[in-house]
Short mmCIF file of C-alpha atoms in Angstrom, two decimals:
data_model
loop_
_atom_site.label_atom_id
_atom_site.label_comp_id
_atom_site.label_asym_id
_atom_site.label_seq_id
_atom_site.Cartn_x
_atom_site.Cartn_y
_atom_site.Cartn_z
CA MET A 1 -4.99 -1.35 23.30
CA ASP A 2 -6.84 -4.43 24.52
CA ILE A 3 -5.47 -6.69 21.80
CA VAL A 4 -1.88 -5.69 22.48
CA GLU A 5 -2.32 -6.20 26.22
CA GLY A 6 -3.78 -9.69 25.82
CA GLY A 7 -7.31 -8.80 26.93
CA PHE A 8 -10.77 -9.95 25.93
CA ALA A 9 -10.32 -9.45 22.17
CA LEU A 10 -7.14 -11.55 22.07
CA GLN A 11 -8.80 -14.30 24.13
CA GLN A 12 -11.65 -14.47 21.64
CA TYR A 13 -9.15 -14.55 18.77
CA ASN A 14 -7.43 -17.57 20.30
CA LYS A 15 -10.78 -19.29 20.84
CA ALA A 16 -11.71 -18.71 17.20
CA ILE A 17 -8.50 -20.37 16.04
CA GLN A 18 -9.15 -23.37 18.30
CA HIS A 19 -12.72 -23.67 17.04
CA LEU A 20 -11.60 -23.78 13.42
CA VAL A 21 -8.79 -26.24 14.09
CA LYS A 22 -10.80 -28.63 16.27
CA GLY A 23 -14.17 -28.26 14.57
CA ALA A 24 -15.81 -31.54 13.55
CA ARG A 25 -17.01 -30.11 10.27
CA LYS A 26 -14.91 -28.54 7.57
CA PRO A 27 -15.58 -24.78 7.55
CA SER A 28 -17.55 -23.34 4.68
CA LEU A 29 -15.94 -21.12 2.06
CA ASP A 30 -17.12 -17.85 3.59
CA THR A 31 -16.17 -18.94 7.14
CA SER A 32 -12.65 -19.81 5.99
CA LEU A 33 -12.21 -16.53 4.16
CA VAL A 34 -13.69 -14.32 6.87
CA ALA A 35 -11.42 -16.06 9.38
CA CYS A 36 -8.38 -15.33 7.19
CA ALA A 37 -9.33 -11.64 6.98
CA LEU A 38 -10.05 -11.27 10.71
CA PHE A 39 -6.95 -13.19 11.75
CA ALA A 40 -4.86 -10.94 9.50
CA CYS A 41 -6.30 -7.87 11.24
CA PHE A 42 -5.50 -9.27 14.70
CA GLU A 43 -1.95 -10.05 13.62
CA PHE A 44 -1.57 -6.56 12.13
CA LEU A 45 -2.62 -5.02 15.45
CA GLN A 46 -0.01 -7.08 17.31
CA GLY A 47 2.71 -6.15 14.82
CA HIS A 48 3.03 -9.73 13.52
CA HIS A 49 3.30 -8.73 9.87
CA VAL A 50 4.60 -12.05 8.56
CA SER A 51 1.72 -13.96 10.16
CA ALA A 52 -0.80 -11.40 8.92
CA LEU A 53 0.44 -11.62 5.35
CA SER A 54 0.39 -15.41 5.62
CA HIS A 55 -3.32 -15.31 6.50
CA ILE A 56 -3.96 -12.99 3.57
CA ARG A 57 -2.04 -15.29 1.25
CA SER A 58 -4.08 -18.27 2.43
CA GLY A 59 -7.32 -16.41 1.80
CA THR A 60 -6.34 -15.24 -1.66
CA ARG A 61 -5.34 -18.77 -2.64
CA ILE A 62 -8.68 -20.17 -1.51
CA LEU A 63 -10.59 -17.42 -3.29
CA SER A 64 -8.55 -17.68 -6.49
CA GLN A 65 -9.24 -21.40 -6.71
CA GLU A 66 -12.79 -21.50 -5.37
CA ASN A 67 -14.23 -22.71 -8.67
CA GLU A 68 -11.86 -25.65 -9.03
CA ASP A 69 -10.68 -26.89 -5.65
CA GLU A 70 -12.51 -28.74 -2.91
CA TYR A 71 -13.71 -25.54 -1.28
CA GLY A 72 -15.60 -24.61 -4.41
CA ARG A 73 -17.14 -28.06 -4.79
CA VAL A 74 -18.23 -28.24 -1.16
CA SER A 75 -19.77 -24.77 -1.24
CA ALA A 76 -21.58 -25.44 -4.50
CA ASN A 77 -23.14 -28.73 -3.32
CA ASP A 78 -23.67 -27.99 0.33
CA SER A 79 -27.09 -26.97 1.63
CA TYR A 80 -25.37 -24.33 3.75
CA GLN A 81 -25.98 -20.85 2.42
CA LEU A 82 -23.08 -18.39 2.35
CA CYS A 83 -23.56 -15.66 4.94
CA ILE A 84 -21.24 -13.33 3.04
CA GLY A 85 -21.46 -13.23 -0.73
CA ILE A 86 -18.44 -14.29 -2.75
CA GLU A 87 -18.66 -10.92 -4.54
CA THR A 88 -18.01 -9.10 -1.25
CA LEU A 89 -15.09 -11.37 -0.43
CA ASP A 90 -13.58 -10.65 -3.87
CA VAL A 91 -13.41 -6.95 -2.98
CA VAL A 92 -12.12 -7.48 0.57
CA PHE A 93 -9.28 -9.74 -0.50
CA ALA A 94 -8.33 -7.68 -3.53
CA ARG A 95 -7.57 -4.84 -1.11
CA LEU A 96 -5.76 -7.04 1.40
CA ASN A 97 -3.82 -8.76 -1.37
CA ALA A 98 -2.47 -5.40 -2.55
CA GLN A 99 -0.37 -5.19 0.63
CA GLU A 100 1.05 -8.67 0.14
CA VAL A 101 1.99 -7.85 -3.46
CA GLN A 102 3.65 -4.54 -2.60
CA LEU A 103 5.60 -5.87 0.37
CA LEU A 104 6.60 -9.31 -0.88
CA GLY A 105 6.58 -8.83 -4.66
CA SER A 106 4.28 -11.84 -5.07
CA ARG A 107 1.82 -12.35 -7.90
CA PRO A 108 -1.60 -10.72 -7.39
CA MET A 109 -4.59 -12.98 -6.79
CA ARG A 110 -6.63 -13.99 -9.82
CA LEU A 111 -9.89 -12.05 -9.87
CA PRO A 112 -12.98 -13.23 -11.74
CA ARG A 113 -13.52 -11.61 -15.13
CA ALA A 114 -17.20 -11.20 -14.40
CA ARG A 115 -19.55 -12.34 -11.66
CA LYS A 116 -23.29 -12.15 -11.97
CA ASN A 117 -23.71 -10.07 -8.82
CA ALA A 118 -20.33 -8.33 -8.77
CA HIS A 119 -20.09 -5.13 -6.78
CA PRO A 120 -20.52 -1.95 -8.87
CA GLY A 121 -17.32 -1.12 -10.74
CA PHE A 122 -15.44 -4.27 -9.76
CA CYS A 123 -14.43 -5.11 -13.31
CA SER A 124 -11.77 -4.27 -15.90
CA GLU A 125 -13.90 -1.80 -17.87
CA ILE A 126 -13.73 1.88 -16.93
CA PRO A 127 -17.23 3.37 -17.35
CA SER A 128 -17.83 6.65 -19.10
CA GLU A 129 -18.88 8.04 -15.72
CA PHE A 130 -18.92 6.79 -12.15
CA LYS A 131 -22.29 6.72 -10.42
CA SER A 132 -20.91 6.49 -6.89
CA LEU A 133 -17.72 6.71 -4.85
CA GLU A 134 -17.98 2.98 -4.15
CA GLU A 135 -18.04 2.21 -7.87
CA ALA A 136 -14.95 4.36 -8.45
CA ARG A 137 -13.02 2.71 -5.62
CA ASN A 138 -13.98 -0.82 -6.67
CA ASN A 139 -12.95 -0.08 -10.23
CA LEU A 140 -9.53 1.23 -9.14
CA ASP A 141 -8.95 -1.83 -6.93
CA TYR A 142 -9.73 -4.15 -9.84
CA LEU A 143 -7.63 -2.19 -12.33
CA TRP A 144 -4.65 -2.19 -9.98
CA ASN A 145 -4.83 -5.98 -9.73
CA VAL A 146 -5.21 -6.47 -13.49
CA GLY A 147 -2.46 -3.96 -14.25
CA ILE A 148 0.06 -5.72 -12.04
CA ARG A 149 -0.92 -9.16 -13.31
CA GLY A 150 -0.52 -7.94 -16.89
CA ALA A 151 2.90 -6.44 -16.21
CA PRO A 152 4.83 -8.93 -14.05
CA ASP A 153 8.06 -7.32 -15.20
CA LEU A 154 7.27 -4.29 -13.06
CA GLU A 155 7.07 -6.49 -9.95
CA THR A 156 10.67 -7.64 -10.18
CA ILE A 157 12.35 -4.33 -10.95
CA ASN A 158 13.48 -3.80 -7.35
CA GLN A 159 15.00 -7.27 -7.32
CA LEU A 160 17.36 -6.55 -10.22
CA ARG A 161 20.97 -5.81 -9.50
CA ILE A 162 21.60 -2.14 -10.11
CA GLY A 163 23.09 -1.56 -13.54
CA ASP A 164 22.37 -5.09 -14.80
CA GLU A 165 19.41 -4.24 -17.03
CA SER A 166 19.65 -4.90 -20.76
CA PRO A 167 18.14 -2.80 -23.61
CA GLU A 168 15.52 -5.53 -24.05
CA GLN A 169 14.56 -5.27 -20.38
CA ARG A 170 14.32 -1.51 -20.62
CA THR A 171 11.97 -1.76 -23.60
CA LYS A 172 9.81 -4.40 -21.95
CA TYR A 173 9.54 -2.53 -18.66
CA ASP A 174 8.81 0.76 -20.37
CA ARG A 175 6.01 -0.82 -22.38
CA GLY A 176 4.40 -2.21 -19.23
CA ARG A 177 4.78 1.08 -17.39
CA LYS A 178 3.13 3.08 -20.16
CA ARG A 179 0.27 0.61 -20.44
CA CYS A 180 -0.47 0.86 -16.71
CA LYS A 181 -0.15 4.62 -16.77
CA ALA A 182 -2.63 4.97 -19.65
CA THR A 183 -5.19 2.87 -17.77
CA PHE A 184 -4.79 4.79 -14.51
CA LEU A 185 -4.89 8.11 -16.34
CA GLN A 186 -8.20 7.14 -17.94
CA TRP A 187 -9.56 6.22 -14.51
CA SER A 188 -8.26 9.48 -13.04
CA ASN A 189 -9.97 11.58 -15.73
CA THR A 190 -13.26 9.75 -15.19
CA PHE A 191 -12.95 10.20 -11.42
CA GLN A 192 -12.18 13.90 -11.82
CA ARG A 193 -15.43 14.36 -13.78
CA PHE A 194 -17.28 12.53 -11.02
CA LEU A 195 -15.79 14.87 -8.39
CA GLU A 196 -16.64 18.02 -10.35
CA LYS A 197 -20.24 16.86 -10.53
CA ASN A 198 -20.70 15.55 -6.98
CA VAL A 199 -18.15 17.02 -4.57
CA ALA A 200 -20.40 19.93 -3.51
CA ASN A 201 -23.00 17.48 -2.16
CA MET A 202 -20.64 15.05 -0.41
CA GLU A 203 -20.82 14.51 3.33
CA SER A 204 -17.62 14.61 5.37
CA ARG A 205 -16.84 10.87 5.28
CA ALA A 206 -17.50 10.65 1.56
CA LEU A 207 -15.26 13.65 0.99
CA GLN A 208 -12.49 11.98 3.00
CA GLY A 209 -12.85 8.86 0.87
CA ALA A 210 -12.67 10.92 -2.30
CA MET A 211 -9.49 12.64 -1.12
CA VAL A 212 -7.90 9.28 -0.26
CA LEU A 213 -8.66 7.99 -3.76
CA LYS A 214 -7.20 11.18 -5.20
CA ILE A 215 -4.03 10.73 -3.13
CA ASN A 216 -3.55 7.14 -4.20
CA ILE A 217 -4.20 7.60 -7.92
CA SER A 218 -1.94 10.67 -8.00
CA ASN A 219 0.82 8.76 -6.21
CA ALA A 220 0.46 5.84 -8.63
CA LEU A 221 0.62 8.12 -11.68
CA LEU A 222 3.67 9.87 -10.25
CA GLU A 223 5.49 6.55 -9.79
CA LEU A 224 4.54 5.42 -13.30
CA ASP A 225 5.72 8.68 -14.83
CA VAL A 226 9.35 7.81 -14.09
CA ASP A 227 11.49 5.50 -16.20
CA PRO A 228 11.70 2.46 -13.88
CA PHE A 229 15.48 2.45 -14.18
CA SER A 230 16.05 6.16 -13.58
CA PRO A 231 15.97 6.01 -9.75
CA LEU A 232 18.60 3.27 -9.89
CA HIS A 233 21.05 5.70 -11.48
CA ASP A 234 19.95 9.17 -10.40
CA GLN A 235 17.73 9.84 -7.39
CA THR A 236 17.39 13.50 -8.41
CA CYS A 237 14.76 12.41 -10.96
CA TRP A 238 12.16 12.76 -8.19
CA ASP A 239 12.89 16.47 -7.63
CA GLN A 240 10.74 17.55 -10.59
CA TYR A 241 7.58 16.36 -8.82
CA LEU A 242 7.75 18.82 -5.94
CA PRO A 243 4.37 20.47 -6.82
CA MET A 244 2.67 17.06 -6.86
CA TYR A 245 4.23 16.09 -3.54
CA GLU A 246 2.95 19.33 -2.03
CA GLU A 247 -0.55 18.66 -3.34
CA LEU A 248 -0.51 15.15 -1.85
CA VAL A 249 0.61 16.41 1.57
CA ASP A 250 -2.13 19.05 1.48
CA LEU A 251 -4.74 16.39 0.68
CA ALA A 252 -3.46 14.06 3.42
CA THR A 253 -3.56 16.95 5.89
CA ALA A 254 -7.17 17.65 4.92
CA VAL A 255 -8.04 13.97 5.47
CA THR A 256 -6.52 13.81 8.95
CA ASP A 257 -8.00 17.18 9.95
CA ALA A 258 -11.46 16.03 8.89
CA GLN A 259 -11.09 12.78 10.84
CA LYS A 260 -9.95 14.61 13.97
CA SER A 261 -12.85 17.03 13.71
CA GLN A 262 -15.39 14.26 13.14
CA ASP A 263 -14.07 11.88 15.81
CA GLN A 264 -13.12 14.25 18.62
CA GLU A 265 -14.49 11.82 21.18
CA LEU A 266 -11.73 9.36 20.24
CA GLY A 267 -9.00 11.72 21.37
CA GLN A 268 -5.56 10.39 20.46
CA ARG A 269 -6.65 6.77 20.11
CA PRO A 270 -5.18 5.34 16.90
CA ILE A 271 -7.35 4.68 13.88
CA PHE A 272 -7.28 1.15 12.48
CA GLN A 273 -8.34 -0.03 9.04
CA ALA A 274 -7.41 -3.21 7.22
CA ASP A 275 -6.59 -1.67 3.85
CA GLN A 276 -4.34 1.19 2.78
CA SER A 277 -5.10 4.89 2.80
CA ILE A 278 -2.54 7.69 3.31
CA ILE A 279 0.47 6.20 5.12
CA GLY A 280 2.04 4.61 2.04
CA PRO A 281 1.93 7.80 -0.07
CA LEU A 282 3.26 9.86 2.85
CA PHE A 283 6.17 7.43 3.23
CA THR A 284 6.88 7.79 -0.49
CA ILE A 285 7.06 11.57 -0.07
CA ALA A 286 9.14 11.37 3.10
CA HIS A 287 11.92 9.36 1.44
CA LYS A 288 11.76 10.49 -2.20
CA CYS A 289 11.07 14.20 -1.80
CA ARG A 290 14.27 15.88 -0.61
CA ASP A 291 12.71 19.28 -0.05
CA PRO A 292 13.47 19.72 3.68
CA PHE A 293 10.24 21.49 4.52
CA LEU A 294 7.86 19.22 2.61
CA ARG A 295 9.38 15.94 3.78
CA ARG A 296 9.25 17.19 7.37
CA ARG A 297 5.59 18.07 6.87
CA ALA A 298 4.95 14.50 5.72
CA ILE A 299 6.81 13.03 8.72
CA ALA A 300 5.06 15.39 11.15
CA LEU A 301 1.70 14.34 9.71
CA LEU A 302 2.53 10.68 10.28
CA TYR A 303 3.40 11.43 13.89
CA SER A 304 0.39 13.67 14.56
CA ALA A 305 -2.29 11.28 13.31
CA PRO A 306 -1.65 7.85 14.91
CA ARG A 307 -3.18 5.19 12.68
CA GLN A 308 -2.63 1.71 11.37
CA GLU A 309 -3.56 0.73 7.84
CA GLY A 310 -3.00 -2.99 7.59
CA VAL A 311 0.75 -3.50 7.78
CA TRP A 312 1.40 0.27 7.78
CA ASP A 313 1.83 1.86 11.23
CA SER A 314 2.05 5.65 11.01
CA ILE A 315 4.33 6.14 14.04
CA LEU A 316 6.80 3.45 12.97
CA THR A 317 6.69 4.76 9.40
CA ALA A 318 7.47 8.25 10.70
CA ARG A 319 10.46 6.93 12.69
CA VAL A 320 11.85 5.08 9.69
CA SER A 321 11.32 8.11 7.44
CA GLU A 322 13.00 10.40 9.94
CA ARG A 323 16.02 8.11 10.21
CA ILE A 324 16.38 7.93 6.42
CA MET A 325 16.17 11.72 6.23
CA HIS A 326 18.97 12.11 8.79
CA MET A 327 21.11 9.52 7.00
CA GLU A 328 20.94 11.73 3.91
CA GLU A 329 21.27 15.14 5.55
CA ASP A 330 23.85 14.46 8.25
CA GLY A 331 27.16 16.07 7.34
CA LEU A 332 25.68 18.45 4.78
CA GLU A 333 25.59 22.21 5.00
CA GLU A 334 22.22 23.82 5.69
CA VAL A 335 19.60 22.09 3.54
CA LYS A 336 17.16 24.60 2.04
CA CYS A 337 15.97 22.79 -1.10
CA CYS A 338 16.21 19.49 -2.99
CA ALA A 339 19.41 20.57 -4.76
CA ASP A 340 21.19 20.78 -1.39
CA VAL A 341 20.94 16.97 -1.07
CA PRO A 342 23.35 15.63 -3.72
CA ASP A 343 22.73 12.32 -5.44
CA ARG A 344 25.79 10.74 -3.79
CA VAL A 345 24.13 10.85 -0.33
CA ARG A 346 20.62 9.89 -1.40
CA ILE A 347 19.19 6.61 -0.17
CA SER A 348 17.43 4.03 -2.35
CA ASP A 349 16.28 0.39 -2.32
CA ILE A 350 14.79 0.66 1.17
CA GLN A 351 13.92 -2.57 2.97
CA VAL A 352 12.44 -2.43 6.48
CA SER A 353 11.65 -5.20 8.95
CA ILE A 354 10.07 -4.61 12.35
CA ASP A 355 10.48 -6.64 15.55
CA MET A 356 7.57 -5.37 17.66
CA PRO A 357 8.25 -7.38 20.85
CA ALA A 358 11.84 -6.12 20.92
CA ARG A 359 10.71 -2.60 19.89
CA ARG A 360 13.35 -2.59 17.19
CA GLY A 361 13.40 -1.95 13.44
CA TYR A 362 16.00 -2.94 10.87
CA ILE A 363 16.58 -0.65 7.90
CA ASN A 364 18.59 -1.86 4.91
CA VAL A 365 19.31 0.64 2.13
CA SER A 366 21.72 1.40 -0.69
CA ARG A 367 23.78 4.51 -1.42
CA ARG A 368 26.09 5.34 -4.33
CA ARG A 369 29.75 5.17 -3.37
CA SER A 370 30.82 8.21 -5.39
CA LEU A 371 29.61 10.63 -8.07
CA ASP A 372 31.46 8.95 -10.92
CA THR A 373 30.50 5.33 -10.26
CA GLN A 374 27.43 3.15 -10.59
CA VAL A 375 28.59 0.98 -7.70
CA TRP A 376 26.22 1.14 -4.76
CA GLU A 377 27.04 0.04 -1.25
CA PRO A 378 24.59 -1.50 1.21
CA LEU A 379 23.96 0.25 4.52
CA ALA A 380 22.19 -1.11 7.59
CA GLU A 381 20.65 0.77 10.49
CA VAL A 382 18.95 -0.41 13.67
CA LEU A 383 16.07 1.70 14.94
CA GLN A 384 15.16 1.35 18.63
CA TRP A 385 12.16 2.92 20.35
#
């Protein structure tokens, strides 16, 4: 790709940075935020995930404080008119911020409770019916942000030492989990009614968008259905969701098939989008579903449809998923079903860092030492390509 090879696009990116740094006038609010979003995309494409997330974090801070810091005062009193409405930037950064929160465990940005010209659905209330796919998506983005902000205990669960939770923590976490699940379930039911009414008249791209929303809400509900401490003690708790995993893989397959059919002129050129779509859910299936056939379908799908969704690269995700699968299955007899992968070999607490220039990935995981102990040992793998 041009950006990776240092061509025209990268030259213009460098010029944009110099213009903002050396400019005689302080950039307006929308210029600053659009720059943060574009710079994040350029860094994503080059595999500089830390830099990309830093740009996102800068943008979310500016946007969260725009009514009280100097950016807000300058924009409000300046004769310069915003080229991009603040309502649009709210939506863009809510989606970008979701990646920062999931990867770094940071607090979500603070969204406005209500803006006069807010985009349809971008609020905390779930309507009785959605009037458009855009409204449904905006509503889910907002609810995700509010749900995480209202349940900060869920953010830190992966940072707890295994086995260190107290009864009070269990109760608190379970309360937050059930609250989020009830909200997402209400959204899901409303969205299902929208689909039943409108799916027959949807064009191909709209249908793809609807399937992506279905994948992501189903994946979220699946995660919220599990006691947050159960995977820390018994990884076999995920085996009961095999039918849901299969449905998600089928939906993701339909999405990629539709994109290939619609964009045949692109050939094997990767798809890029700034926000998340199907890679994250497929990674969840590839490392939590131990059915050998279904997890291989998920990995094969990641390989067969090259794409980048913000920080998520499908090929690198497939390589990491494949390595985790082999770490679990190596040394076992023939694996024909989930039950053939005992809990003692199952991997959890996966942390991945990628060094793109060196074409190397670092995988840090945990595995239980034996069947009769809650002591987990750290494992590290280096992935080269």
